[in-house]
Short mmCIF file of C-alpha atoms in Angstrom, two decimals:
data_model
loop_
_atom_site.label_atom_id
_atom_site.label_comp_id
_atom_site.label_asym_id
_atom_site.label_seq_id
_atom_site.Cartn_x
_atom_site.Cartn_y
_atom_site.Cartn_z
CA MET A 1 23.62 39.70 -9.76
CA LYS A 2 27.06 38.13 -9.56
CA ILE A 3 28.26 35.22 -11.77
CA ASP A 4 28.59 32.84 -8.76
CA SER A 5 24.98 33.51 -7.80
CA VAL A 6 23.92 32.51 -11.30
CA ASP A 7 25.95 29.34 -11.09
CA LYS A 8 24.37 28.54 -7.67
CA LEU A 9 20.90 29.15 -9.09
CA VAL A 10 21.53 26.80 -12.02
CA CYS A 11 22.93 24.03 -9.76
CA ILE A 12 20.13 24.29 -7.29
CA LYS A 13 17.48 24.29 -10.00
CA ALA A 14 19.12 21.20 -11.62
CA GLY A 15 19.13 19.38 -8.23
CA PHE A 16 15.59 20.46 -7.60
CA PHE A 17 14.38 19.13 -10.98
CA CYS A 18 16.09 15.78 -10.31
CA ILE A 19 14.29 15.51 -7.01
CA ILE A 20 11.02 16.47 -8.66
CA LEU A 21 11.53 13.80 -11.24
CA PHE A 22 12.15 11.18 -8.52
CA PHE A 23 9.09 12.53 -6.64
CA TRP A 24 6.95 12.07 -9.80
CA VAL A 25 8.24 8.48 -10.31
CA THR A 26 7.36 7.69 -6.69
CA GLY A 27 3.87 8.94 -7.26
CA ILE A 28 3.44 6.66 -10.26
CA VAL A 29 4.79 3.69 -8.22
CA LEU A 30 2.27 4.34 -5.43
CA ILE A 31 -0.62 4.50 -7.92
CA CYS A 32 0.53 1.13 -9.47
CA LEU A 33 0.82 -0.36 -6.07
CA GLY A 34 -2.62 0.80 -5.11
CA ALA A 35 -4.09 -0.62 -8.30
CA SER A 36 -2.27 -3.92 -7.79
CA VAL A 37 -3.39 -4.34 -4.14
CA GLN A 38 -6.96 -3.31 -5.06
CA THR A 39 -7.10 -6.08 -7.69
CA GLN A 40 -6.00 -8.65 -5.15
CA LEU A 41 -8.35 -7.31 -2.41
CA SER A 42 -11.42 -7.26 -4.67
CA ASP A 43 -11.80 -11.06 -4.11
CA ILE A 44 -11.36 -10.90 -0.33
CA SER A 45 -13.40 -7.80 0.46
CA LEU A 46 -15.55 -9.77 2.89
CA VAL A 47 -12.55 -11.00 4.86
CA ILE A 48 -10.73 -7.76 5.52
CA THR A 49 -12.01 -4.78 7.48
CA GLU A 50 -13.52 -1.68 5.81
CA THR A 51 -10.51 0.31 6.93
CA SER A 52 -8.04 -2.05 5.23
CA ALA A 53 -10.17 -2.26 2.15
CA GLY A 54 -9.71 1.48 1.65
CA ALA A 55 -5.93 1.30 1.90
CA PRO A 56 -5.34 0.83 -1.88
CA MET A 57 -7.47 3.88 -2.60
CA VAL A 58 -5.37 5.94 -0.11
CA LEU A 59 -2.21 4.80 -1.91
CA ALA A 60 -3.63 5.85 -5.29
CA ILE A 61 -4.81 9.16 -3.92
CA VAL A 62 -1.41 9.93 -2.35
CA GLY A 63 0.24 8.98 -5.64
CA MET A 64 -1.98 11.48 -7.51
CA VAL A 65 -1.31 14.19 -4.93
CA ILE A 66 2.46 13.62 -5.39
CA ILE A 67 2.21 13.82 -9.15
CA PHE A 68 0.25 17.07 -8.91
CA LEU A 69 2.78 18.50 -6.44
CA SER A 70 5.64 17.47 -8.79
CA GLY A 71 4.08 19.42 -11.63
CA PHE A 72 3.42 22.41 -9.31
CA GLY A 73 6.99 22.36 -8.12
CA ALA A 74 8.42 22.12 -11.60
CA LEU A 75 6.22 25.02 -12.73
CA ALA A 76 7.30 27.16 -9.80
CA ALA A 77 11.05 26.49 -10.56
CA ILE A 78 10.62 27.20 -14.28
CA LYS A 79 8.84 30.52 -13.59
CA GLU A 80 11.32 31.26 -10.77
CA ASN A 81 8.34 32.52 -8.77
CA ASN A 82 9.23 32.95 -5.16
CA ILE A 83 5.65 32.79 -3.91
CA LEU A 84 4.93 29.56 -5.75
CA ILE A 85 8.10 28.01 -4.46
CA LYS A 86 7.22 28.95 -0.89
CA THR A 87 3.74 27.58 -1.33
CA PHE A 88 5.20 24.34 -2.67
CA THR A 89 7.56 24.08 0.28
CA GLY A 90 4.72 24.62 2.76
CA VAL A 91 2.48 21.98 1.13
CA MET A 92 5.40 19.51 0.94
CA LEU A 93 6.07 19.97 4.64
CA LEU A 94 2.38 19.47 5.44
CA VAL A 95 2.14 16.28 3.35
CA PHE A 96 5.36 15.01 4.97
CA VAL A 97 3.91 15.40 8.49
CA VAL A 98 0.62 13.71 7.47
CA GLU A 99 2.50 10.79 5.93
CA ILE A 100 4.44 10.25 9.18
CA LEU A 101 1.24 10.27 11.21
CA VAL A 102 -0.45 7.83 8.77
CA GLY A 103 2.65 5.60 8.84
CA ILE A 104 2.71 5.46 12.62
CA SER A 105 -1.02 4.67 12.78
CA ALA A 106 -0.72 1.88 10.16
CA TYR A 107 2.24 0.34 11.97
CA SER A 108 0.37 0.30 15.34
CA TYR A 109 -2.70 -1.14 13.65
CA ARG A 110 -0.99 -4.21 12.08
CA ASP A 111 -1.67 -6.59 15.00
CA LYS A 112 -5.26 -5.54 15.34
CA LEU A 113 -5.72 -6.09 11.60
CA GLN A 114 -4.53 -9.66 11.77
CA ASN A 115 -6.90 -10.40 14.69
CA ASN A 116 -9.83 -8.82 12.80
CA VAL A 117 -9.08 -10.86 9.70
CA LEU A 118 -8.94 -14.08 11.78
CA GLN A 119 -12.26 -13.40 13.48
CA ARG A 120 -13.99 -12.42 10.29
CA PHE A 121 -12.66 -15.41 8.33
CA VAL A 122 -13.82 -17.89 11.09
CA LYS A 123 -17.30 -16.41 10.88
CA LEU A 124 -17.33 -16.78 7.15
CA LEU A 125 -16.58 -20.46 7.37
CA ASN A 126 -19.89 -20.93 9.23
CA LYS A 127 -21.77 -19.36 6.35
CA TYR A 128 -20.01 -21.49 3.69
CA GLY A 129 -22.51 -23.38 1.56
CA THR A 130 -25.57 -21.38 2.64
CA ASP A 131 -24.49 -17.92 1.36
CA LYS A 132 -23.48 -17.89 -2.33
CA GLN A 133 -21.25 -14.78 -2.11
CA VAL A 134 -19.40 -16.03 0.99
CA THR A 135 -18.93 -19.47 -0.61
CA ARG A 136 -17.48 -17.79 -3.77
CA VAL A 137 -15.20 -15.51 -1.72
CA VAL A 138 -13.88 -18.32 0.54
CA ASP A 139 -13.21 -20.62 -2.37
CA GLY A 140 -11.55 -17.74 -4.17
CA VAL A 141 -9.30 -16.94 -1.19
CA GLN A 142 -8.35 -20.61 -0.58
CA GLU A 143 -7.47 -21.12 -4.26
CA GLU A 144 -5.66 -17.75 -4.66
CA PHE A 145 -3.57 -18.10 -1.49
CA GLN A 146 -3.29 -21.90 -1.59
CA CYS A 147 -4.57 -22.25 1.94
CA CYS A 148 -7.22 -24.05 3.93
CA GLY A 149 -9.33 -22.73 6.83
CA ALA A 150 -8.45 -19.77 9.02
CA ASN A 151 -5.59 -21.26 11.07
CA ASN A 152 -5.54 -24.67 9.25
CA PHE A 153 -7.84 -27.26 7.70
CA THR A 154 -9.22 -28.41 11.07
CA ASP A 155 -11.24 -25.20 11.33
CA TRP A 156 -13.63 -26.71 8.80
CA PHE A 157 -14.55 -29.55 11.24
CA ASN A 158 -16.27 -26.90 13.53
CA THR A 159 -18.67 -26.06 10.70
CA SER A 160 -20.20 -29.58 10.27
CA SER A 161 -20.22 -33.02 11.88
CA SER A 162 -17.96 -34.50 9.15
CA ASN A 163 -14.21 -34.25 8.76
CA SER A 164 -14.44 -33.01 5.21
CA VAL A 165 -13.22 -29.80 3.70
CA PRO A 166 -14.15 -27.81 0.47
CA PRO A 167 -12.47 -28.91 -2.76
CA SER A 168 -10.76 -25.47 -2.83
CA CYS A 169 -8.56 -26.69 0.01
CA CYS A 170 -6.95 -29.36 -2.21
CA ARG A 171 -3.60 -28.98 -3.87
CA ILE A 172 -5.24 -30.42 -7.02
CA ILE A 173 -8.91 -29.59 -7.13
CA GLN A 174 -11.05 -32.56 -7.97
CA GLN A 175 -14.56 -33.78 -7.19
CA LYS A 176 -14.76 -34.88 -3.54
CA CYS A 177 -11.06 -34.37 -2.98
CA GLY A 178 -11.78 -32.78 0.38
CA GLU A 179 -13.59 -35.79 1.90
CA ASP A 180 -11.86 -37.64 4.81
CA ALA A 181 -9.44 -34.71 5.30
CA LEU A 182 -7.66 -36.38 8.25
CA GLY A 183 -6.85 -39.39 6.11
CA ASN A 184 -5.75 -37.30 3.12
CA VAL A 185 -3.75 -34.50 4.72
CA GLU A 186 -1.08 -34.69 2.03
CA LYS A 187 -3.70 -33.66 -0.57
CA LEU A 188 -4.56 -30.39 1.26
CA HIS A 189 -2.90 -26.98 1.54
CA PRO A 190 -1.21 -27.16 4.97
CA GLU A 191 -1.32 -23.54 6.03
CA GLY A 192 -4.36 -21.49 7.04
CA CYS A 193 -5.58 -18.52 5.02
CA VAL A 194 -4.92 -15.95 7.70
CA VAL A 195 -1.24 -16.91 7.85
CA LYS A 196 -0.98 -16.81 4.04
CA MET A 197 -2.71 -13.44 3.82
CA LYS A 198 -0.46 -12.08 6.60
CA LYS A 199 2.61 -13.06 4.53
CA TRP A 200 1.10 -11.47 1.41
CA ILE A 201 0.35 -8.21 3.29
CA SER A 202 3.87 -8.27 4.75
CA GLU A 203 5.42 -8.55 1.29
CA HIS A 204 3.37 -5.62 0.01
CA ILE A 205 4.06 -3.60 3.12
CA ASN A 206 7.85 -4.01 2.52
CA VAL A 207 7.40 -2.70 -1.02
CA ILE A 208 5.21 0.13 0.24
CA GLY A 209 7.68 0.86 2.95
CA ALA A 210 10.60 1.04 0.49
CA ALA A 211 8.58 3.48 -1.70
CA GLY A 212 7.70 5.46 1.46
CA VAL A 213 11.35 5.73 2.48
CA GLY A 214 12.29 6.90 -1.01
CA LEU A 215 9.40 9.34 -0.95
CA GLY A 216 10.38 10.69 2.45
CA ILE A 217 14.00 11.24 1.36
CA SER A 218 12.87 13.01 -1.84
CA GLN A 219 10.52 15.19 0.17
CA ILE A 220 13.21 16.23 2.64
CA LEU A 221 15.59 17.06 -0.20
CA GLY A 222 12.77 18.74 -2.10
CA ILE A 223 12.01 20.96 0.91
CA LEU A 224 15.73 21.70 1.36
CA PHE A 225 16.32 22.65 -2.29
CA SER A 226 13.12 24.67 -2.55
CA CYS A 227 14.23 26.67 0.49
CA LEU A 228 17.62 27.28 -1.08
CA LEU A 229 15.97 28.20 -4.35
CA ALA A 230 13.63 30.67 -2.62
CA LYS A 231 16.54 32.19 -0.77
CA ILE A 232 18.61 32.76 -3.90
CA LEU A 233 15.61 34.15 -5.80
CA GLN A 234 14.93 36.50 -2.90
CA LYS A 235 18.57 37.85 -3.08
CA LYS A 236 18.20 38.10 -6.86
CA TYR A 237 15.11 40.30 -6.66
CA VAL A 238 16.59 42.41 -3.77
CA SER A 239 19.81 43.06 -5.79
CA MET A 240 17.70 44.05 -8.78
#
């Protein structure tokens, strides 16, 4: 094999390992994001849909798959095994296509998700005070997101004949702070919980989107470099 071919092999392997390293870091980020989102969602599991509740688990699984693929790709490059490299390329391409399909589905589902959350939250307000789990969850959401009601605090007026709201709606939680809500609006959180949760979801989606873009770029480069590596190794074995 010629010297220039050796130089090409070394350069491509170096670039491939850099991409694998970035790929591995992206997997760690996705696992951490999944754990972070799951921690937040554990208190509002009754509010969101079952599909959305499984999103953090999907992130964590994707992260673990990516870490596994990173190790597999690194092993293939170290061994300079053409079959392993081609297998890695094929799996990477398959994962990339699946990620695009999942991303498109998630983007198209965003409006439906907000409507589902709104409907479910309004239903929960009617069970407040009679169902201990619902009461705990609603209070937890209103305290965590500093919100009141589904759209705003007036949603609570539809659940009883009084114009009072739960203490968890108050900026400073005190006994009976939610009584006479119309006369003490300044003491309450002004925004509804659905709006606040939408903002929170949007913020996390931006982070996930950034990680997804980085992941997509690293996958494309990984596929490109693995193809080049397989081509050079093929020439190497043919020349031998």
